[in-house]
Amino acid sequence: MAAGLDFSDWWGKDTRKGTPVVVKMENPNYSVVEIDDPDAAFRPVEKSRGKNAKQVTWVLLLKAHRAVGCVTWIATLFWALLGTVKKRLIFRQDVAMASEKLGKGKLLFTVIKAFLVTSLTILGFEIIAYFYGWHYLQNPSLHIPRTSDIQGLFHLVYVTWLWFRADYIAPLIKALSKFCVALFLIQSADRLILCLGCFWIKYKKIKPRIDGDPFDSNDVEGSGHEYPMVLVQIPMCNEREVYEQSISAVCQLDWPKDRLLIQVLDDSNDESIRCLIKAEVATWNQRGVNIIYRHRLERTGYKAGNLKSAMSCDYVKAYEFVAIFDADFQPNPDFLKQTVPHFKGNPELGLVQARWSFVNKDENLLTRLQNINLCFHFEVEQQVNGVFLNFFGFNGTAGVWRIKALEESGGWLERTTVEDMDIAVRAHLNGWKFIFLNDVKVLCEVPESYEAYRKQQHRWHSGPMHLFRLCLPAIITSKIAIWKKANLILLFFLLRKLILPFYSFTLFCIILPLTMFVPEAELPIWIICYVPVFMSFLNILPAPKSFPFIVPYLLFENTMSVTKFNAMVSGLFKLGSSYEWVVTKKAGRSSESDLLAAAERESKMKNQPQIQKGASESELAELNQLETDPAPVKRVNKIYRKELTLAFLLLTASVRSLLAAQGVHFYFLLFQGVTFLLVGLDLIGEQMS
């Protein structure tokens, strides 16, 4: 008998119009469709009602597959994270650091790590207190509850922390902040005075001028009785990317060939690079240029030792001036005619310094920010000091020295990594004057990678402090005027080389983040916002096209204060990294005019079948093998999370200080907690060299 379904009892519960339907089916695999009224049979049936058990099973299996895939992806990501942590913390992979350098900056980073742990502990107290409803941070009077109000041991600990923070920690931070604010205002006043001096120079159109025509226009090349003997030196070390364009630019200087000698001072320890440089020197020598190649067997003293070795040659005594160009500098052909004439009739002049110009200043954000600093350095600092004091720090390149001034000042010394500043200070103590030519520009490069820039800044900020230790007795006992001694000690060394990185690091990288946990020590808005922005505007004035980058520049300078402060401390206390020289990596950029000139030279060389007459067949084969263009290697700019995170830390701390009156302290605490965690992971994994 077929199964029957009687819906009469159920149907009678509702009084609806229509005829009841009884469905009898012999097939046990059936489905039932309810019909409420006569028109219901013509309405569309929901699709979900038509799914059978097999379809539901497939849907569930598909969802389970997706869930398992998501779990697998999360597990893979977590495993990769653990692998990265293992490599960085245990095996210390991807950390470019020699074993002997592991101790550098150990004390500084121990302090930073201790500060990190303390901050995270305080942050934990603040977050738990917030969730428990202890909103003492919103009350500026910091009311301490009575004993009867205390509920629980943790509440007691938190109240004890509030009392300890208000009575002991906040006064110390306030005292240190007042000291740093005073230094900040003094340094800002110094910057403002320099800018006013620059405006005065522009307004009065003050600049060094050459009286008359120093060269006879009818003088033919070779007779040049008005042309002094000039020695040009190009020190380099493993400069594969830039040696050719530098040698080419120097060899095209407009000066009588018999009164010019070019020394290529190669300290390269790579045999292939030495072969390339020798071949380049031989090429220009065969074209009639008076150029020689020198290589030291023992590379001691870095650049200072290289220059000292070259100046010890007997033939140098016949020359009156020496021009120095680093390997990436490309002087214009009229460089010597724009600089050497200033020495005529000015026997007290020891140095003529030209300005740097950068071929890759628009390459990336890092080069743009460097251009801001260097433009201010040359346009304002060097020019003002040169006009009003006749003294500034020699930049190590793109300058012409009177050889007599070098010899009377003791020559090149190997005692520091800032041999250029060393010789400038000693020459100033001996009474020699300097001239800065802001209109004479020499093309060069700025570091395009952050790693190269950081190493360069470490050398530039550790060397001056090391030099200050060595030169202080000589400055005090020298016979120059007292105001010149005060300028050297107070302004040149202390204010601009020591105080600047100290207050920048302490005020903006230590005290400002601490105010997020110690609101009693809040910094005023004019210190956080108004004065830094105003000083940033002054710094950007020499490079007006960089105004859109004022905010990244402000954060960039504050985060770089960590590296500068570390370098300053290592140089001041003569730590291991204070006498470390790392050659700045070059990219080999050329200007448009250089590219056109190179193309023209190539076209001329094609018409000359033999350019290496003095070379053997084996040397030519080796040279051809070296000159083959290698496959292009993609340059990768590493992202240093520590500096980026510290920039985010300063930004959030500044914004929190501005919005603290609106009671949004807790949300910035959360942001700050994530920031400190990122900084901590990176500090543990990698110590800054």
XYZ file of C-alpha atoms in Angstrom:
689
model
C 0.000 0.000 0.000
C 1.368 3.370 -0.877
C 2.260 5.731 1.882
C -0.390 8.353 2.518
C -0.173 11.799 4.065
C -3.365 13.260 5.561
C -3.130 17.036 6.077
C -6.797 17.485 7.040
C -6.175 17.924 10.785
C -3.351 20.426 10.232
C -5.262 22.271 7.540
C -8.211 22.756 9.859
C -6.218 24.920 12.207
C -6.356 27.836 9.755
C -9.476 29.068 8.010
C -8.239 29.848 4.553
C -9.923 29.853 1.173
C -9.190 27.112 -1.261
C -9.587 23.395 -1.617
C -7.526 21.104 0.600
C -5.177 18.864 -1.347
C -4.178 15.375 -0.308
C -1.152 13.964 -2.143
C -0.497 10.226 -2.227
C 2.708 8.949 -3.839
C 3.952 5.447 -4.343
C 7.595 6.556 -4.738
C 9.184 7.009 -1.277
C 11.643 9.655 -2.626
C 9.331 12.569 -2.760
C 9.132 16.259 -1.950
C 6.160 18.242 -0.746
C 5.083 21.675 -1.931
C 2.621 23.540 0.252
C -0.146 25.423 -1.522
C -1.898 28.047 0.556
C -4.307 29.338 -2.067
C -5.244 28.678 -5.691
C -2.653 31.173 -7.004
C 0.176 29.765 -4.982
C 0.902 27.053 -7.517
C 1.834 29.678 -10.083
C 4.296 31.546 -7.866
C 8.060 30.897 -8.137
C 9.349 28.331 -5.706
C 12.325 29.242 -3.490
C 15.470 27.561 -4.706
C 16.539 26.614 -1.231
C 13.504 24.462 -0.884
C 14.638 22.385 -3.847
C 18.088 21.461 -2.516
C 18.561 17.884 -1.625
C 20.927 16.377 0.919
C 23.701 15.798 -1.619
C 23.778 19.512 -2.590
C 23.898 20.600 1.027
C 26.781 18.197 1.611
C 28.743 19.688 -1.273
C 28.130 23.237 -0.016
C 29.352 22.275 3.443
C 32.413 20.581 1.987
C 33.221 23.702 -0.073
C 32.951 25.939 2.969
C 35.079 23.557 4.978
C 37.704 23.579 2.203
C 37.800 27.354 2.280
C 38.111 27.387 6.061
C 40.964 24.878 5.951
C 42.693 26.972 3.263
C 42.392 30.081 5.415
C 43.794 28.247 8.424
C 46.638 26.897 6.290
C 47.442 30.388 5.009
C 47.512 31.770 8.558
C 49.706 28.888 9.702
C 52.105 29.432 6.778
C 52.318 33.142 7.529
C 52.938 32.470 11.209
C 55.604 29.882 10.359
C 57.342 32.340 8.021
C 57.263 34.963 10.780
C 58.823 32.506 13.222
C 61.475 31.643 10.626
C 62.338 35.295 10.155
C 62.584 35.853 13.897
C 64.759 32.753 14.195
C 67.132 33.956 11.482
C 67.433 37.458 12.906
C 67.647 36.616 16.594
C 69.402 33.244 16.685
C 71.438 32.945 13.493
C 71.613 36.768 12.958
C 71.192 36.457 9.216
C 70.509 39.525 7.052
C 72.468 41.626 9.524
C 75.460 43.055 7.681
C 77.793 43.378 10.616
C 81.181 41.913 11.368
C 81.686 40.076 14.613
C 84.053 42.713 15.937
C 81.399 45.377 15.443
C 78.799 43.742 17.657
C 79.892 45.774 20.650
C 79.536 49.150 18.957
C 76.868 51.262 20.491
C 76.072 48.508 22.984
C 75.552 50.902 25.869
C 73.292 53.204 23.872
C 71.073 50.393 22.645
C 70.951 48.817 26.097
C 69.531 52.095 27.369
C 67.044 52.205 24.497
C 65.932 48.627 25.153
C 65.522 49.370 28.864
C 63.472 52.409 27.939
C 61.380 50.226 25.651
C 60.649 47.624 28.348
C 59.779 50.334 30.866
C 57.459 52.028 28.396
C 55.673 48.771 27.601
C 55.204 48.069 31.312
C 53.743 51.524 31.882
C 51.563 51.072 28.829
C 50.165 47.862 30.297
C 49.222 49.650 33.497
C 47.527 52.434 31.556
C 45.459 50.090 29.381
C 44.303 47.900 32.272
C 43.441 50.992 34.297
C 41.417 52.293 31.397
C 39.365 49.118 31.123
C 38.769 49.138 34.878
C 37.405 52.664 34.656
C 40.171 54.447 36.519
C 40.150 57.566 34.321
C 42.734 59.518 36.241
C 44.438 60.627 33.055
C 41.477 62.818 32.135
C 41.753 64.727 35.426
C 44.589 67.247 35.308
C 44.739 67.406 39.095
C 45.433 63.642 39.206
C 43.173 63.019 42.197
C 44.423 60.070 44.260
C 41.551 58.008 45.728
C 41.325 57.402 49.443
C 42.159 54.064 51.030
C 38.505 53.210 51.337
C 38.113 53.569 47.597
C 40.872 51.142 46.726
C 39.629 47.834 45.415
C 42.199 45.179 44.822
C 45.959 44.885 44.835
C 46.360 46.007 41.250
C 44.420 49.185 41.982
C 46.816 49.889 44.832
C 49.822 49.325 42.572
C 48.370 51.637 39.942
C 47.716 54.413 42.458
C 51.243 53.975 43.794
C 52.557 54.349 40.250
C 50.556 57.560 39.777
C 52.005 58.987 42.973
C 55.558 57.931 42.068
C 55.168 59.300 38.551
C 53.865 62.682 39.703
C 56.404 63.189 42.495
C 59.591 61.649 41.101
C 59.512 60.916 37.354
C 57.708 64.034 36.120
C 60.099 66.522 37.824
C 63.129 64.828 36.263
C 61.567 64.856 32.805
C 60.540 68.498 33.242
C 64.054 69.507 34.262
C 65.625 67.658 31.332
C 63.044 69.063 28.919
C 63.716 72.633 30.111
C 67.435 72.108 29.553
C 66.873 70.686 26.075
C 64.378 73.439 25.206
C 66.991 76.038 26.173
C 69.552 74.360 23.890
C 66.928 74.122 21.166
C 66.217 77.857 21.368
C 69.930 78.713 21.332
C 70.510 76.578 18.263
C 67.406 78.037 16.595
C 68.717 81.553 17.276
C 72.024 80.565 15.652
C 70.162 79.288 12.582
C 68.099 82.472 12.445
C 71.212 84.667 12.619
C 72.827 82.665 9.821
C 69.713 83.109 7.666
C 69.671 86.855 8.343
C 73.324 86.981 7.318
C 72.492 85.136 4.108
C 69.661 87.595 3.376
C 72.092 90.478 3.928
C 74.603 88.935 1.516
C 71.867 88.549 -1.104
C 70.588 92.074 -0.542
C 74.031 93.692 -0.736
C 75.212 91.265 -3.450
C 78.349 90.472 -1.485
C 80.595 87.858 -3.018
C 84.316 87.337 -3.692
C 85.343 89.005 -6.927
C 88.383 88.797 -9.197
C 89.979 92.166 -9.936
C 90.549 92.684 -13.636
C 91.444 89.975 -16.126
C 93.865 87.591 -14.430
C 94.758 85.965 -17.741
C 95.995 87.637 -20.865
C 93.432 86.980 -23.601
C 96.248 86.949 -26.180
C 98.187 84.349 -24.207
C 98.347 81.136 -26.177
C 98.317 77.759 -24.457
C 101.810 76.746 -23.497
C 103.308 80.220 -23.036
C 101.162 80.912 -19.900
C 103.367 83.076 -17.727
C 100.189 84.105 -15.868
C 99.178 80.526 -15.174
C 100.560 79.110 -11.900
C 101.518 75.479 -11.522
C 98.478 73.478 -10.366
C 98.368 69.913 -9.092
C 95.037 68.070 -9.297
C 94.446 65.027 -7.102
C 91.666 62.441 -7.465
C 91.687 60.077 -4.463
C 89.550 56.988 -4.941
C 89.031 53.495 -3.573
C 87.111 50.791 -5.457
C 85.136 53.412 -7.380
C 84.066 51.247 -10.324
C 80.919 53.246 -11.047
C 82.391 56.761 -11.192
C 86.115 56.612 -11.954
C 85.693 57.142 -15.695
C 83.507 60.250 -15.579
C 85.627 61.844 -12.849
C 88.919 61.323 -14.685
C 87.317 62.476 -17.913
C 86.010 65.703 -16.358
C 89.327 66.561 -14.690
C 91.317 65.849 -17.868
C 89.193 68.408 -19.726
C 90.046 71.290 -17.388
C 90.897 74.461 -19.316
C 94.482 75.029 -18.199
C 97.849 74.886 -19.981
C 98.922 71.268 -20.101
C 102.518 72.017 -19.176
C 101.367 73.775 -15.996
C 98.948 71.083 -14.884
C 99.561 67.644 -13.393
C 96.781 65.184 -12.531
C 97.350 62.492 -9.914
C 94.941 59.561 -9.808
C 95.437 58.233 -6.268
C 93.966 54.757 -6.370
C 93.628 52.833 -3.112
C 91.537 50.056 -4.638
C 92.113 46.545 -3.367
C 90.241 45.025 -6.318
C 92.637 44.064 -9.108
C 89.983 44.358 -11.823
C 89.141 47.939 -10.818
C 92.817 48.861 -10.769
C 93.203 47.537 -14.320
C 90.257 49.637 -15.499
C 91.617 52.804 -13.876
C 95.102 52.209 -15.282
C 93.649 51.791 -18.754
C 91.660 55.019 -18.412
C 94.746 56.913 -17.267
C 96.771 55.466 -20.159
C 94.089 56.564 -22.614
C 94.195 60.199 -21.495
C 97.974 60.149 -21.234
C 98.207 59.162 -24.896
C 95.974 62.128 -25.746
C 98.557 64.497 -24.346
C 97.200 64.995 -20.823
C 99.802 65.137 -18.057
C 98.293 62.462 -15.827
C 99.871 59.755 -13.660
C 98.560 56.769 -11.733
C 99.581 56.042 -8.133
C 98.731 53.032 -5.999
C 99.865 52.439 -2.422
C 100.973 49.002 -1.366
C 99.931 49.666 2.237
C 96.581 51.429 2.604
C 96.929 53.192 5.947
C 95.203 56.345 7.110
C 92.350 56.110 4.603
C 91.996 59.251 2.477
C 94.364 61.326 4.624
C 97.096 58.719 4.217
C 96.511 58.621 0.474
C 96.818 62.402 0.126
C 99.815 62.517 2.440
C 101.614 59.882 0.380
C 100.944 61.786 -2.847
C 102.173 65.101 -1.421
C 105.488 63.490 -0.419
C 106.573 63.117 -4.065
C 109.563 65.247 -5.068
C 107.904 66.743 -8.146
C 105.143 68.287 -5.978
C 107.612 70.989 -4.859
C 107.325 72.590 -8.293
C 103.601 73.257 -7.853
C 101.955 76.153 -6.020
C 98.341 75.013 -5.690
C 96.540 71.697 -5.359
C 92.917 71.012 -6.321
C 91.183 67.974 -4.825
C 88.203 66.111 -6.293
C 86.603 62.975 -4.948
C 85.868 60.161 -7.367
C 82.264 61.180 -8.056
C 82.968 64.893 -8.694
C 82.834 66.326 -12.196
C 84.231 69.892 -12.395
C 83.444 72.159 -15.310
C 86.324 72.949 -17.705
C 86.598 76.527 -16.352
C 86.843 75.466 -12.693
C 90.500 76.423 -12.260
C 89.997 79.757 -14.020
C 87.180 80.593 -11.597
C 89.051 79.601 -8.436
C 92.825 80.009 -8.800
C 92.754 83.769 -9.664
C 91.418 84.539 -6.167
C 94.857 83.688 -4.764
C 96.527 86.419 -6.825
C 97.363 89.435 -4.682
C 95.991 87.728 -1.562
C 98.925 86.018 0.183
C 96.868 85.240 3.324
C 94.345 83.156 1.360
C 94.835 79.442 1.923
C 91.662 77.807 0.530
C 89.063 78.459 -2.149
C 86.036 76.201 -1.735
C 83.408 75.656 -4.446
C 79.812 74.562 -3.930
C 78.455 71.087 -4.610
C 75.658 70.436 -7.073
C 73.888 67.089 -7.278
C 73.016 65.168 -10.410
C 70.676 62.775 -8.594
C 68.890 65.096 -6.169
C 65.491 64.100 -7.617
C 66.171 60.357 -7.713
C 64.056 59.476 -4.648
C 62.734 60.940 -1.416
C 66.009 60.325 0.404
C 68.035 62.321 -2.132
C 65.496 65.166 -2.005
C 65.785 65.394 1.772
C 69.590 65.325 1.589
C 69.476 68.118 -0.966
C 67.589 70.292 1.557
C 70.289 69.866 4.198
C 73.226 70.328 1.848
C 71.728 73.374 0.137
C 71.328 75.043 3.538
C 74.873 74.024 4.461
C 76.428 75.629 1.386
C 74.041 78.526 0.742
C 73.803 79.672 4.361
C 76.439 78.191 6.667
C 79.467 78.111 4.358
C 78.684 81.363 2.587
C 77.965 83.381 5.756
C 81.008 82.039 7.590
C 83.182 82.651 4.542
C 82.041 86.277 4.114
C 82.018 87.386 7.757
C 84.612 85.091 9.402
C 86.857 83.928 6.539
C 86.636 80.452 8.082
C 84.556 77.340 7.521
C 85.087 73.616 7.411
C 86.762 72.350 4.269
C 84.415 69.943 2.520
C 87.204 67.571 1.507
C 86.687 68.030 -2.230
C 85.921 70.649 -4.902
C 88.457 73.010 -3.333
C 91.851 74.512 -4.172
C 94.539 74.763 -1.487
C 97.687 76.797 -1.442
C 100.355 74.132 -0.906
C 102.276 76.473 1.395
C 99.212 76.662 3.695
C 99.032 72.868 3.842
C 102.713 72.528 4.683
C 102.727 75.240 7.358
C 99.641 73.704 8.989
C 101.240 70.295 9.335
C 99.947 68.618 6.178
C 97.474 65.775 6.080
C 97.190 63.867 9.360
C 95.761 60.368 9.760
C 94.423 60.847 13.281
C 90.719 61.237 12.389
C 88.253 60.330 9.642
C 87.525 64.031 8.976
C 90.908 64.985 7.608
C 89.313 67.886 5.722
C 87.991 69.542 8.894
C 91.266 68.765 10.664
C 93.422 70.608 8.137
C 90.925 73.500 7.991
C 91.035 74.038 11.771
C 94.834 73.857 11.874
C 95.139 76.272 8.943
C 92.746 78.690 10.667
C 94.835 78.529 13.835
C 97.864 79.457 11.706
C 96.157 82.581 10.380
C 95.129 81.438 6.898
C 91.865 82.738 5.405
C 89.242 80.895 3.371
C 86.908 81.939 0.551
C 83.668 80.220 -0.416
C 82.393 80.594 -4.000
C 78.651 79.977 -4.040
C 78.455 80.578 -7.811
C 81.033 77.936 -8.731
C 79.334 74.545 -8.646
C 80.794 71.081 -9.086
C 78.559 68.143 -9.974
C 78.555 65.143 -7.660
C 76.244 62.513 -6.168
C 74.401 62.060 -2.894
C 73.821 58.535 -1.523
C 70.711 56.958 -3.002
C 70.354 54.160 -0.438
C 69.644 54.672 3.222
C 72.393 52.256 4.255
C 75.071 54.313 2.472
C 73.633 57.577 3.803
C 73.572 56.313 7.383
C 77.221 55.232 7.240
C 78.197 58.562 5.734
C 76.379 60.486 8.480
C 77.997 58.338 11.147
C 81.444 59.311 9.862
C 80.505 62.971 9.470
C 79.263 63.220 13.084
C 81.747 61.003 14.912
C 84.827 62.541 13.301
C 84.228 66.157 14.463
C 83.856 65.090 18.104
C 87.020 63.016 17.879
C 88.767 66.007 16.331
C 87.432 68.309 19.062
C 89.139 66.175 21.709
C 92.428 66.434 19.815
C 92.263 70.117 18.833
C 90.930 71.680 22.047
C 94.384 72.191 23.657
C 95.765 73.654 20.422
C 92.789 76.032 20.123
C 93.185 77.288 23.684
C 96.951 77.865 23.361
C 96.830 79.358 19.845
C 97.656 83.018 19.137
C 94.435 83.868 17.278
C 91.934 86.384 18.662
C 89.750 85.398 21.607
C 86.541 85.803 19.610
C 87.905 83.365 17.013
C 88.652 80.848 19.761
C 85.124 81.313 21.106
C 83.694 80.816 17.623
C 85.659 77.603 17.146
C 84.834 76.096 20.541
C 81.293 77.327 21.219
C 79.751 77.588 17.748
C 81.754 75.457 15.332
C 82.215 72.424 17.595
C 79.893 72.533 20.613
C 76.706 74.100 19.244
C 76.672 72.691 15.695
C 78.437 69.379 16.230
C 77.528 68.346 19.806
C 74.472 70.239 21.062
C 72.451 69.828 17.860
C 72.368 65.991 17.837
C 72.085 65.880 21.639
C 68.964 67.997 22.065
C 67.382 66.677 18.865
C 67.683 63.090 20.079
C 66.833 63.769 23.734
C 63.954 66.200 23.223
C 62.180 64.705 20.221
C 63.088 60.999 20.482
C 63.060 60.495 24.262
C 61.118 63.220 26.082
C 58.349 63.664 23.513
C 57.381 59.942 23.468
C 57.678 59.823 27.276
C 55.052 62.550 27.633
C 52.512 60.037 26.343
C 53.014 58.059 29.563
C 53.803 60.988 31.852
C 51.206 63.641 31.012
C 52.459 65.866 33.851
C 55.527 66.613 31.688
C 53.617 67.712 28.591
C 55.680 69.841 26.215
C 54.160 73.137 25.070
C 52.695 73.243 21.599
C 55.142 75.897 20.415
C 58.024 73.486 21.084
C 56.329 70.577 19.331
C 54.869 72.426 16.379
C 55.524 76.123 15.850
C 59.288 76.464 16.347
C 60.248 73.222 14.496
C 58.019 74.114 11.555
C 59.462 77.642 11.412
C 63.032 76.334 11.524
C 62.181 73.784 8.840
C 60.936 76.610 6.637
C 64.255 78.401 7.129
C 66.177 75.237 6.213
C 64.143 74.751 3.038
C 64.502 78.348 1.822
C 67.744 77.637 -0.125
C 65.883 74.801 -1.904
C 62.401 76.283 -2.532
C 61.302 73.400 -4.759
C 61.443 71.140 -1.700
C 58.618 72.875 0.197
C 56.157 69.987 -0.454
C 58.502 67.747 1.535
C 58.565 69.813 4.732
C 56.675 67.245 6.836
C 58.829 64.245 5.752
C 61.897 66.437 6.220
C 60.925 67.325 9.796
C 60.342 63.675 10.732
C 63.432 62.570 8.809
C 65.712 64.946 10.710
C 64.348 63.866 14.083
C 64.698 60.157 13.341
C 68.208 60.622 11.944
C 69.154 62.207 15.272
C 69.448 58.633 16.631
C 72.289 57.870 14.223
C 73.881 61.297 14.704
C 73.692 61.079 18.491
C 75.227 57.600 18.448
C 78.033 58.841 16.186
C 78.598 61.927 18.333
C 78.920 59.830 21.503
C 81.307 57.369 19.827
C 83.522 60.211 18.622
C 83.418 62.170 21.881
C 84.370 59.185 24.031
C 86.632 57.612 21.375
C 84.686 54.394 21.009
C 85.494 51.686 18.456
C 83.416 53.128 15.601
C 84.888 56.643 15.870
C 87.781 55.717 13.553
C 85.893 53.744 10.934
C 85.867 54.702 7.270
C 83.352 53.146 4.889
C 83.499 54.304 1.276
C 80.126 55.790 0.315
C 78.477 53.713 -2.393
C 78.088 55.573 -5.698
C 75.589 55.004 -8.490
C 77.566 56.603 -11.336
C 75.016 59.286 -12.290
C 75.884 61.744 -15.029
C 74.391 65.044 -16.057
C 72.858 65.626 -19.473
C 75.887 67.558 -20.676
C 78.172 64.744 -19.532
C 76.138 62.203 -21.455
C 76.344 64.299 -24.621
C 80.084 64.749 -24.172
C 80.532 61.022 -23.618
C 78.585 60.258 -26.779
C 80.751 62.672 -28.711
C 83.930 61.072 -27.350
C 82.688 57.621 -28.321
C 82.031 58.776 -31.870
C 85.559 60.180 -32.077
C 87.115 57.051 -30.636
C 85.430 54.916 -33.269
C 87.473 56.751 -35.883
C 90.679 55.946 -33.993
C 91.419 52.240 -34.454
C 94.339 52.112 -32.010
C 94.001 53.873 -28.669
C 96.097 51.481 -26.569
C 99.396 51.530 -28.395
C 101.362 51.036 -25.211
C 99.433 47.959 -24.117
C 100.215 44.376 -24.943
C 97.741 41.971 -26.540
C 97.178 40.148 -23.242
C 96.432 43.447 -21.458
C 94.010 44.459 -24.192
C 92.235 41.102 -23.972
C 91.930 41.452 -20.209
C 90.681 45.018 -20.565
C 88.068 44.022 -23.142
C 86.881 41.294 -20.817
C 86.564 43.758 -17.934
C 84.811 46.409 -20.003
C 82.072 44.087 -21.178
C 78.808 45.403 -19.824
C 77.501 43.128 -17.091
C 73.866 42.251 -16.809
C 71.930 45.101 -15.224
C 71.442 44.563 -11.539
C 68.318 45.963 -10.003
C 69.131 48.239 -7.070
C 67.065 47.651 -4.002
C 66.567 50.354 -1.402
C 66.163 48.661 1.941
C 63.352 49.891 4.155
C 64.615 50.366 7.680
C 61.595 49.777 9.892
C 63.297 51.212 12.933
C 63.633 54.712 11.479
C 60.198 54.637 9.854
C 58.635 53.430 13.077
C 60.406 56.095 15.080
C 59.062 58.698 12.653
C 55.560 57.324 13.227
C 56.233 57.403 16.974
C 57.145 61.099 16.867
C 54.177 61.917 14.683
C 51.674 60.190 16.956
C 53.268 61.708 20.054
C 53.028 65.186 18.556
C 49.424 64.720 17.477
C 48.529 63.290 20.877
C 49.984 66.345 22.577
C 47.880 68.573 20.349
C 44.679 66.579 20.982
C 45.185 65.752 24.655
C 42.609 68.367 25.647
C 39.899 66.391 23.812
C 40.420 63.299 25.998
C 41.708 60.958 23.274
C 44.724 59.849 25.261
C 43.866 56.145 25.313
C 43.661 55.713 21.548
C 47.114 57.122 21.087
C 48.340 54.814 23.834
C 47.193 51.898 21.701
C 48.968 53.315 18.644
C 52.044 53.910 20.768
C 52.007 50.348 22.060
C 52.098 48.921 18.537
C 54.849 51.371 17.637
C 57.000 50.409 20.602
C 56.551 46.720 19.802
C 57.787 47.271 16.249
C 60.745 49.329 17.463
C 61.584 46.662 20.020
C 61.565 43.819 17.507
C 63.809 45.726 15.145
C 66.198 46.853 17.877
C 66.557 43.285 19.119
C 67.167 41.973 15.610
C 69.627 44.600 14.418
C 71.932 47.033 16.146
C 72.700 50.238 14.319
C 76.272 50.440 13.101
